[in-house]
PDB file of N, CA and C in Angstrom:
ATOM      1  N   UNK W   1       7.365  27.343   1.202  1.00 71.00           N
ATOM      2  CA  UNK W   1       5.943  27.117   1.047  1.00 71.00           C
ATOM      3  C   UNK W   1       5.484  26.060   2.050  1.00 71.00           C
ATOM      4  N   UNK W   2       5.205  25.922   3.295  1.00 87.00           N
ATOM      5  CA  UNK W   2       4.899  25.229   4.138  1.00 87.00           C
ATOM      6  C   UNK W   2       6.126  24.793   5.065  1.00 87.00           C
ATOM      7  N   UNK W   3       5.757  23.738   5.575  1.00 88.00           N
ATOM      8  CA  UNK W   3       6.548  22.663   6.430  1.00 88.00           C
ATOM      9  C   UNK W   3       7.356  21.603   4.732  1.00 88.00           C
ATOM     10  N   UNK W   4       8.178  21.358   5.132  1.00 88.00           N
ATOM     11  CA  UNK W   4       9.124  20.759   4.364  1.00 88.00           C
ATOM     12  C   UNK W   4       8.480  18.817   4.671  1.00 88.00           C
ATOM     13  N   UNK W   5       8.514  18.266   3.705  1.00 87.00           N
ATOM     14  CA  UNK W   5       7.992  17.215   3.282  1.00 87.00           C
ATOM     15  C   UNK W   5       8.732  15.903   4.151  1.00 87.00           C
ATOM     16  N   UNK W   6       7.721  15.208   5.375  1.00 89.00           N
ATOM     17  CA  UNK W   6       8.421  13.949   6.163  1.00 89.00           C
ATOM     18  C   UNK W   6       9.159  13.086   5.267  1.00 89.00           C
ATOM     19  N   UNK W   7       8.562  12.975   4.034  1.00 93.00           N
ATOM     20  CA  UNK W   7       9.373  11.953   3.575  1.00 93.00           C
ATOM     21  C   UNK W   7      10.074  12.255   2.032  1.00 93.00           C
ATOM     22  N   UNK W   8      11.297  12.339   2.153  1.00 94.00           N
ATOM     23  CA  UNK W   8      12.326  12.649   1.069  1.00 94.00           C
ATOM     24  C   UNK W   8      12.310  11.823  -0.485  1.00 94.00           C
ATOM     25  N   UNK W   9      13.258  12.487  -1.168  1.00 94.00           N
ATOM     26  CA  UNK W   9      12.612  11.615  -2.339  1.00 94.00           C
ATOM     27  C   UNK W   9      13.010  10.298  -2.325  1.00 94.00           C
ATOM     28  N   UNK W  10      14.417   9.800  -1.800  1.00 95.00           N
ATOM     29  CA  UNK W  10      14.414   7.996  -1.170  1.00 95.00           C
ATOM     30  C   UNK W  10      13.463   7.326  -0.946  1.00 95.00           C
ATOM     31  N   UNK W  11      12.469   8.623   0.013  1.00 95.00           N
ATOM     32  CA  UNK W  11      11.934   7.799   0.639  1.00 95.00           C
ATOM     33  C   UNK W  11      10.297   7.462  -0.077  1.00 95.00           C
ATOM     34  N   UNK W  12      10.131   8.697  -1.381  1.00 95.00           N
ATOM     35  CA  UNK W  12       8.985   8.453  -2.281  1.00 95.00           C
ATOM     36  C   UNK W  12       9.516   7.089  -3.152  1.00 95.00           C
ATOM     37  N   UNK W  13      10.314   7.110  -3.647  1.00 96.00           N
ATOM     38  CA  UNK W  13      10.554   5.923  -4.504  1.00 96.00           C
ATOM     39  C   UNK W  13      10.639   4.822  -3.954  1.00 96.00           C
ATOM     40  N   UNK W  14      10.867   4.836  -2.694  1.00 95.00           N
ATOM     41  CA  UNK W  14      10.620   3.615  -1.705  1.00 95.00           C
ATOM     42  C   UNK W  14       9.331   3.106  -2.096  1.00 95.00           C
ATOM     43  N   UNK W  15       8.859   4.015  -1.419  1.00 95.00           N
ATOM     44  CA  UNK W  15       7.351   3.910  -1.615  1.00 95.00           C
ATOM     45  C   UNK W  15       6.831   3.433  -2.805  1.00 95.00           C
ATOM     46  N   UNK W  16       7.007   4.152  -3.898  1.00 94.00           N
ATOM     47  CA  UNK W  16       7.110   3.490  -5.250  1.00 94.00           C
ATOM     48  C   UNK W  16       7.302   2.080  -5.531  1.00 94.00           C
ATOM     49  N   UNK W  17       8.370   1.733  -5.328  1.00 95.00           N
ATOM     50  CA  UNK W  17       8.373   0.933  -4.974  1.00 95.00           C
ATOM     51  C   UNK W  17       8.004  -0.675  -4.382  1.00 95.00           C
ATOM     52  N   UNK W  18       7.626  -0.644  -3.102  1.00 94.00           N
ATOM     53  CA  UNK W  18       6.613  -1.319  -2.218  1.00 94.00           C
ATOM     54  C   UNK W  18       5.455  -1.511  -3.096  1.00 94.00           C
ATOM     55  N   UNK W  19       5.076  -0.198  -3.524  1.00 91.00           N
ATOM     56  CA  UNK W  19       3.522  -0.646  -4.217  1.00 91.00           C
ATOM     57  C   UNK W  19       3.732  -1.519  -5.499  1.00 91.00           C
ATOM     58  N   UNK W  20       4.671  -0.959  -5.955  1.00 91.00           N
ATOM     59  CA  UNK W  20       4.378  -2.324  -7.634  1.00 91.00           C
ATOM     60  C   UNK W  20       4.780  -3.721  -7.211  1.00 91.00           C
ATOM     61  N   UNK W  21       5.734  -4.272  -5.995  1.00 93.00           N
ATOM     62  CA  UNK W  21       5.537  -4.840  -6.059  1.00 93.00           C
ATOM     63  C   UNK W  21       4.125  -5.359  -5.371  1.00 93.00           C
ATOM     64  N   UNK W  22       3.628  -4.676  -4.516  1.00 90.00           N
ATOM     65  CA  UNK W  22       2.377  -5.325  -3.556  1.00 90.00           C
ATOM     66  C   UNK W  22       1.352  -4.554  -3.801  1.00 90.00           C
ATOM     67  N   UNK W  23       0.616  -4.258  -5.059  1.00 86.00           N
ATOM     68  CA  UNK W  23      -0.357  -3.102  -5.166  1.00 86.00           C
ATOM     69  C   UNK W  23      -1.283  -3.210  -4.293  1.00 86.00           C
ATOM     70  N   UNK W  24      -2.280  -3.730  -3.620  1.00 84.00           N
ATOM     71  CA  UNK W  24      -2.753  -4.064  -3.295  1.00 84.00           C
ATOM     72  C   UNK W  24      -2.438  -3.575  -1.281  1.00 84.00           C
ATOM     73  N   UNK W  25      -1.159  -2.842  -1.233  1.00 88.00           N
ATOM     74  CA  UNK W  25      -1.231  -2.994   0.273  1.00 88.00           C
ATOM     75  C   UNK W  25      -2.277  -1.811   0.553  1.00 88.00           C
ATOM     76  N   UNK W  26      -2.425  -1.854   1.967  1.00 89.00           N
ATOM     77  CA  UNK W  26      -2.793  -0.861   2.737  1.00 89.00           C
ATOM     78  C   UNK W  26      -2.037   0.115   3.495  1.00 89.00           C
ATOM     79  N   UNK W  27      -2.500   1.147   3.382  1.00 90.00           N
ATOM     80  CA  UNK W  27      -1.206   2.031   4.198  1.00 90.00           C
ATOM     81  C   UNK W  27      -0.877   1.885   5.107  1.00 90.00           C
ATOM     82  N   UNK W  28      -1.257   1.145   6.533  1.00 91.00           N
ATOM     83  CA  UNK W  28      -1.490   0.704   7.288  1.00 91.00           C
ATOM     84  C   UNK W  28       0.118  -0.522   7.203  1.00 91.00           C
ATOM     85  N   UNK W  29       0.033  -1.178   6.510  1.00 92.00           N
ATOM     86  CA  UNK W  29       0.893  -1.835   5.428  1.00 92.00           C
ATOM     87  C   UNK W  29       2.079  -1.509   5.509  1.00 92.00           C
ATOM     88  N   UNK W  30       2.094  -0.553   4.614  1.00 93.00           N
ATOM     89  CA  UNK W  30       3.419   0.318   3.397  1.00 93.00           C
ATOM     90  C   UNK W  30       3.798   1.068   4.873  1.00 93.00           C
ATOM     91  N   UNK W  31       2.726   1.455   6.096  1.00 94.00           N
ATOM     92  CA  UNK W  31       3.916   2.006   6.902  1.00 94.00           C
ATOM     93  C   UNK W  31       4.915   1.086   7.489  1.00 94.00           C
ATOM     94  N   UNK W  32       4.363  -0.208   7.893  1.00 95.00           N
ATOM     95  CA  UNK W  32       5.169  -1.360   8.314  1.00 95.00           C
ATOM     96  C   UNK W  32       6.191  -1.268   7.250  1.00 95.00           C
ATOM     97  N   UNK W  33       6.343  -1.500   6.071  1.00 95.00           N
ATOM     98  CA  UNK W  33       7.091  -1.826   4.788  1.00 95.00           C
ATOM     99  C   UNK W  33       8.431  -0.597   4.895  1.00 95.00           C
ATOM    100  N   UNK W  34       7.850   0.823   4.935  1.00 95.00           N
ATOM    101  CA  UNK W  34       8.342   1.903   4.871  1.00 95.00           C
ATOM    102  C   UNK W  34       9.358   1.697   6.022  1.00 95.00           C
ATOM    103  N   UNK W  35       9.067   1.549   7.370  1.00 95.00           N
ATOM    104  CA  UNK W  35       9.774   1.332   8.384  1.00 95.00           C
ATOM    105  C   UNK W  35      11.220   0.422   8.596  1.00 95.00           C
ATOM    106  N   UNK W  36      11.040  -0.796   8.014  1.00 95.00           N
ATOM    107  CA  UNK W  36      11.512  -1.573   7.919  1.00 95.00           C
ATOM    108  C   UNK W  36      12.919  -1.219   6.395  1.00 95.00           C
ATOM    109  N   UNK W  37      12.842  -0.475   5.528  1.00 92.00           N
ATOM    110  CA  UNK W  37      14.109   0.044   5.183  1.00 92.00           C
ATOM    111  C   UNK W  37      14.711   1.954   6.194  1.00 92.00           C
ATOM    112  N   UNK W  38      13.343   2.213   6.208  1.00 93.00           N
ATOM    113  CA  UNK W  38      14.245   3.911   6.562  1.00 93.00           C
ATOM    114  C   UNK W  38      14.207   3.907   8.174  1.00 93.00           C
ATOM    115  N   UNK W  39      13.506   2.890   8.643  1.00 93.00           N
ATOM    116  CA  UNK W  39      13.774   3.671   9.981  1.00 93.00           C
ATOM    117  C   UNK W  39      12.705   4.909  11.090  1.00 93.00           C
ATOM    118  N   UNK W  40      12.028   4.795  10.048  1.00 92.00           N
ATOM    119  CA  UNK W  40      10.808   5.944  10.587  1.00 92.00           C
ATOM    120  C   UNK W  40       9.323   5.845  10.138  1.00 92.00           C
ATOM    121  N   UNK W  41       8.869   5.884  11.171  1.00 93.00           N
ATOM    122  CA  UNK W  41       7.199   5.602  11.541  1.00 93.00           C
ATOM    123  C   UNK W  41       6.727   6.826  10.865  1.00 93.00           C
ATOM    124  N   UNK W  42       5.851   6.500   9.476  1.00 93.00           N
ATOM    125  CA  UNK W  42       5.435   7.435   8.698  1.00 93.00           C
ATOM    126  C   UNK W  42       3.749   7.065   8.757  1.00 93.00           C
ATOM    127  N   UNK W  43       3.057   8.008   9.337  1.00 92.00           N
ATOM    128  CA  UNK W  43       1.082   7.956   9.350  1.00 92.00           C
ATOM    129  C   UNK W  43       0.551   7.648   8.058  1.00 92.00           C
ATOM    130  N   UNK W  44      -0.533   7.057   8.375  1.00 91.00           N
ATOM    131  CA  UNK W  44      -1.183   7.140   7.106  1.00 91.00           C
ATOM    132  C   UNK W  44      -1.463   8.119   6.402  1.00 91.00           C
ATOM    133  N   UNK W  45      -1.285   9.839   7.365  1.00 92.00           N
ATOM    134  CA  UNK W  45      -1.936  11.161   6.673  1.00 92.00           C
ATOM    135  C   UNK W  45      -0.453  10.751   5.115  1.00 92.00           C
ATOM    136  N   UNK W  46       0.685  11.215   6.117  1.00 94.00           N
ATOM    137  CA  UNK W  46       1.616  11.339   5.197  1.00 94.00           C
ATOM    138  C   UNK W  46       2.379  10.559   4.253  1.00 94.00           C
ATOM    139  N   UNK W  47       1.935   9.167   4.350  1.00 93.00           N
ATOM    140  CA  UNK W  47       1.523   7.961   3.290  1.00 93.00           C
ATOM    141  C   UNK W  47       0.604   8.132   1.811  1.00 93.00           C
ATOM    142  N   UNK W  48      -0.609   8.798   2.750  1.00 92.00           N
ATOM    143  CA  UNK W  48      -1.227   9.470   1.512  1.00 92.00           C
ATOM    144  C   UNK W  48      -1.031  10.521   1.235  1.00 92.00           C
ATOM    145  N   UNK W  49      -0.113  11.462   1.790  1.00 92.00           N
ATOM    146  CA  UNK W  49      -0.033  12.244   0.688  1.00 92.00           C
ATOM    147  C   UNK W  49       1.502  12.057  -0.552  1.00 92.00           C
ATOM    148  N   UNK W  50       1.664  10.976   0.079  1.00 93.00           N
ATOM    149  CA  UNK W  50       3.190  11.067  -0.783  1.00 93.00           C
ATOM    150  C   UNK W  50       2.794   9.921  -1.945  1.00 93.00           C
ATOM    151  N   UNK W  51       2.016   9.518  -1.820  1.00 92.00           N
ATOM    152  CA  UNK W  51       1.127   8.596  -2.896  1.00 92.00           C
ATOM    153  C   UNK W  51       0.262   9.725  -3.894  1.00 92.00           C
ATOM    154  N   UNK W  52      -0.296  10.820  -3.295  1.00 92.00           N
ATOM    155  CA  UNK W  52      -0.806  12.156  -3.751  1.00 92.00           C
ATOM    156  C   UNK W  52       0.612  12.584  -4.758  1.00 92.00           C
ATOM    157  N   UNK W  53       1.617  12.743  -4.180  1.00 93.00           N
ATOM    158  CA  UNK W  53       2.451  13.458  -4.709  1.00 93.00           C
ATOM    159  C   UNK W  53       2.982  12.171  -5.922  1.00 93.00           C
ATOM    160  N   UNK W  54       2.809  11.136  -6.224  1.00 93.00           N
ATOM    161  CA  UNK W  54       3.483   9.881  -6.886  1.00 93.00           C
ATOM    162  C   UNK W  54       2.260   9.483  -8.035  1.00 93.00           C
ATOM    163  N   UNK W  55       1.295  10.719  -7.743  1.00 91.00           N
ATOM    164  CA  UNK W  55      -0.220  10.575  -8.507  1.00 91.00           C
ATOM    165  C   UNK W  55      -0.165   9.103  -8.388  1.00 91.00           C
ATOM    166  N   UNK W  56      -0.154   8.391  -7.586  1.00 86.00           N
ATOM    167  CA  UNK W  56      -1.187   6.802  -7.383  1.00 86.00           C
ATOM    168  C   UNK W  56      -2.476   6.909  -6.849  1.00 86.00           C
ATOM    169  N   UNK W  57      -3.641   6.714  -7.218  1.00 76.00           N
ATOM    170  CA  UNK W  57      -4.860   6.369  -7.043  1.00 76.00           C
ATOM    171  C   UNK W  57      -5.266   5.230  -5.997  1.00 76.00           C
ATOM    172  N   UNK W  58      -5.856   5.844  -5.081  1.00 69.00           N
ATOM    173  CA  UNK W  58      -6.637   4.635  -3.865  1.00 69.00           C
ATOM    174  C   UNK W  58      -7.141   3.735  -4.579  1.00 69.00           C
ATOM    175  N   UNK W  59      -6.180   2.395  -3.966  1.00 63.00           N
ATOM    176  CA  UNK W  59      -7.254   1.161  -4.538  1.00 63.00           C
ATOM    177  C   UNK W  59      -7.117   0.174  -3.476  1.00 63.00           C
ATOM    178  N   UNK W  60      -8.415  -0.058  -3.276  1.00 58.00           N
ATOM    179  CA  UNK W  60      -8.353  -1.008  -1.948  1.00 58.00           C
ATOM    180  C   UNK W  60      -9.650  -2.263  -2.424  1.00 58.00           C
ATOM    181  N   UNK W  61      -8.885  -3.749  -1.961  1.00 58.00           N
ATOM    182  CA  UNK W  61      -9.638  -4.541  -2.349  1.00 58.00           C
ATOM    183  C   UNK W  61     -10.489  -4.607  -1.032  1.00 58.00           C
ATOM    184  N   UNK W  62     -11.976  -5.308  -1.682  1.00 58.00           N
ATOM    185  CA  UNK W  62     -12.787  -5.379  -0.891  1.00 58.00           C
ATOM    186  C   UNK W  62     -12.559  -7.007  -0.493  1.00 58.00           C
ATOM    187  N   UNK W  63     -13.098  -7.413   0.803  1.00 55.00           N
ATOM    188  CA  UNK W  63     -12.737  -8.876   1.514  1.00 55.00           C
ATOM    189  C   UNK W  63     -13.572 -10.129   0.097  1.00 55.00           C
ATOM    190  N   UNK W  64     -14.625  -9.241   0.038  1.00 58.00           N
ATOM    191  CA  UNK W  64     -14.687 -10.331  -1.074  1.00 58.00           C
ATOM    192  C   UNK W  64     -14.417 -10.382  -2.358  1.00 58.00           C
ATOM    193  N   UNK W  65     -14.072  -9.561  -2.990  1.00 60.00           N
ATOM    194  CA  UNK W  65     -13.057  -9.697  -4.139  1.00 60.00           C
ATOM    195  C   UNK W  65     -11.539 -10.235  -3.713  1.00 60.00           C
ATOM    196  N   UNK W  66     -11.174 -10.545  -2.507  1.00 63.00           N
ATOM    197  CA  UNK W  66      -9.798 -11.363  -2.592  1.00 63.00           C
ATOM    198  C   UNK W  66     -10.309 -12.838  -2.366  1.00 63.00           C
ATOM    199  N   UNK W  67     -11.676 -12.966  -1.390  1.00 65.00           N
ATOM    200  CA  UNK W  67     -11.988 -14.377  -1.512  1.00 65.00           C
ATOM    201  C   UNK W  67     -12.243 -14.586  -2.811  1.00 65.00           C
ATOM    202  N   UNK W  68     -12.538 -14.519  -3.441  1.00 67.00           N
ATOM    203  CA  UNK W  68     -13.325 -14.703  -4.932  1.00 67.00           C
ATOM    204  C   UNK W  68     -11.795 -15.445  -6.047  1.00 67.00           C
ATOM    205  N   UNK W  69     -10.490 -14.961  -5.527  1.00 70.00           N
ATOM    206  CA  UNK W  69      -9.227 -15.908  -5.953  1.00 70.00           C
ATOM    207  C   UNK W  69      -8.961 -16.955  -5.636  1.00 70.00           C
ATOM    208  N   UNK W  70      -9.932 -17.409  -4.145  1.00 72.00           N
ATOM    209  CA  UNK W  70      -9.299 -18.117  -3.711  1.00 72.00           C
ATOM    210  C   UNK W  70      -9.678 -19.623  -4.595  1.00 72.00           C
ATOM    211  N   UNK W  71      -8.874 -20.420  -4.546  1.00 77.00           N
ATOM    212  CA  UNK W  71      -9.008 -21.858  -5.247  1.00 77.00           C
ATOM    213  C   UNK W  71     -10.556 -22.320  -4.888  1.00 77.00           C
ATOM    214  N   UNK W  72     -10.873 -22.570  -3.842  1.00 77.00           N
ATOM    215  CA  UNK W  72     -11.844 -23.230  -2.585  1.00 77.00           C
ATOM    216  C   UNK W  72     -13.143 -22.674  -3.224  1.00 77.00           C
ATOM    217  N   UNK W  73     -12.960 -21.368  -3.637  1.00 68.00           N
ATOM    218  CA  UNK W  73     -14.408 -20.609  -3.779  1.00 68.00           C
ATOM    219  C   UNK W  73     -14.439 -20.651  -5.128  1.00 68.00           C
ATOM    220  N   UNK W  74     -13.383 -20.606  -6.262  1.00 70.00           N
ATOM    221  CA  UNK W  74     -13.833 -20.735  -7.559  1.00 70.00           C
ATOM    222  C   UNK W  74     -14.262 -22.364  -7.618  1.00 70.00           C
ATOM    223  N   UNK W  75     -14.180 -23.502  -7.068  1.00 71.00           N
ATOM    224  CA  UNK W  75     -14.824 -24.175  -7.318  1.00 71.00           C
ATOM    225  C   UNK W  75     -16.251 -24.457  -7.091  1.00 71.00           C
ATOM    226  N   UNK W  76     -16.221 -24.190  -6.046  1.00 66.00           N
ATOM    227  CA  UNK W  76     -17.705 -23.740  -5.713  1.00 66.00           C
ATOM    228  C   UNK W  76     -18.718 -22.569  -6.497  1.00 66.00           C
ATOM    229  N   UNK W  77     -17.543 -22.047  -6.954  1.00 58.00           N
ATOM    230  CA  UNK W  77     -18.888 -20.900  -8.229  1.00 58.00           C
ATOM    231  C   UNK W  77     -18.732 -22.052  -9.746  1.00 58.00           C
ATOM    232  N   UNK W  78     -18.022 -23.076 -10.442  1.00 55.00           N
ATOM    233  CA  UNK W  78     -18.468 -23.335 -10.930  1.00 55.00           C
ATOM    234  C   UNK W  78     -19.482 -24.741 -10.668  1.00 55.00           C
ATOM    235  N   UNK W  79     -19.750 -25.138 -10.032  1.00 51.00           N
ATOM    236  CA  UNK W  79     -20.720 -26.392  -9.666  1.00 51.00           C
ATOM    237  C   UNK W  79     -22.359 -26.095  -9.861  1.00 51.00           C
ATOM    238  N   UNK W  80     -22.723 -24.317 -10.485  1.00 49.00           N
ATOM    239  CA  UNK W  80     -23.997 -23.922  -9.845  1.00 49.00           C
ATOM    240  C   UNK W  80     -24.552 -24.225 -11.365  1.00 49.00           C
TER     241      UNK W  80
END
């Protein structure tokens, strides 16, 4: 049924992986991450789809919902 899948099941649970501990990455990311145990430069197409296949849901923080943790800025939201 198609082309046979770039990345094996090692290499889904890898993936698996990476994300619980760093939910928050970007695929962009997880390919750096991915690389760095298997050895192979995996795209973002086929990042997402093996996240497709792991049913994980896109979640991407926006720049200001990570400032909004930062120490610096919660003090400044309570002073108002």
């Amino acid at each position: 049924k198609g082309r046979p899948s770039a990345i094996d099941e090692d290499g889904l649970e890898t993936i698996e992986n990476i994300i619980k501990t760093k939910p928050s990455i970007t695929l962009l990311e997880l390919s750096r991450e991915f690389f760095k145990t298997h050895r192979y430069v995996a795209g973002r197409s086929v990042l997402s789809r093996a996240c497709q296949k792991l049913n994980l849901g896109r979640k991407k923080l926006s720049v200001f919902a990570q400032e909004r943790e930062r120490s610096d800025v919660k003090k400044k939201g309570t002073s108002i």
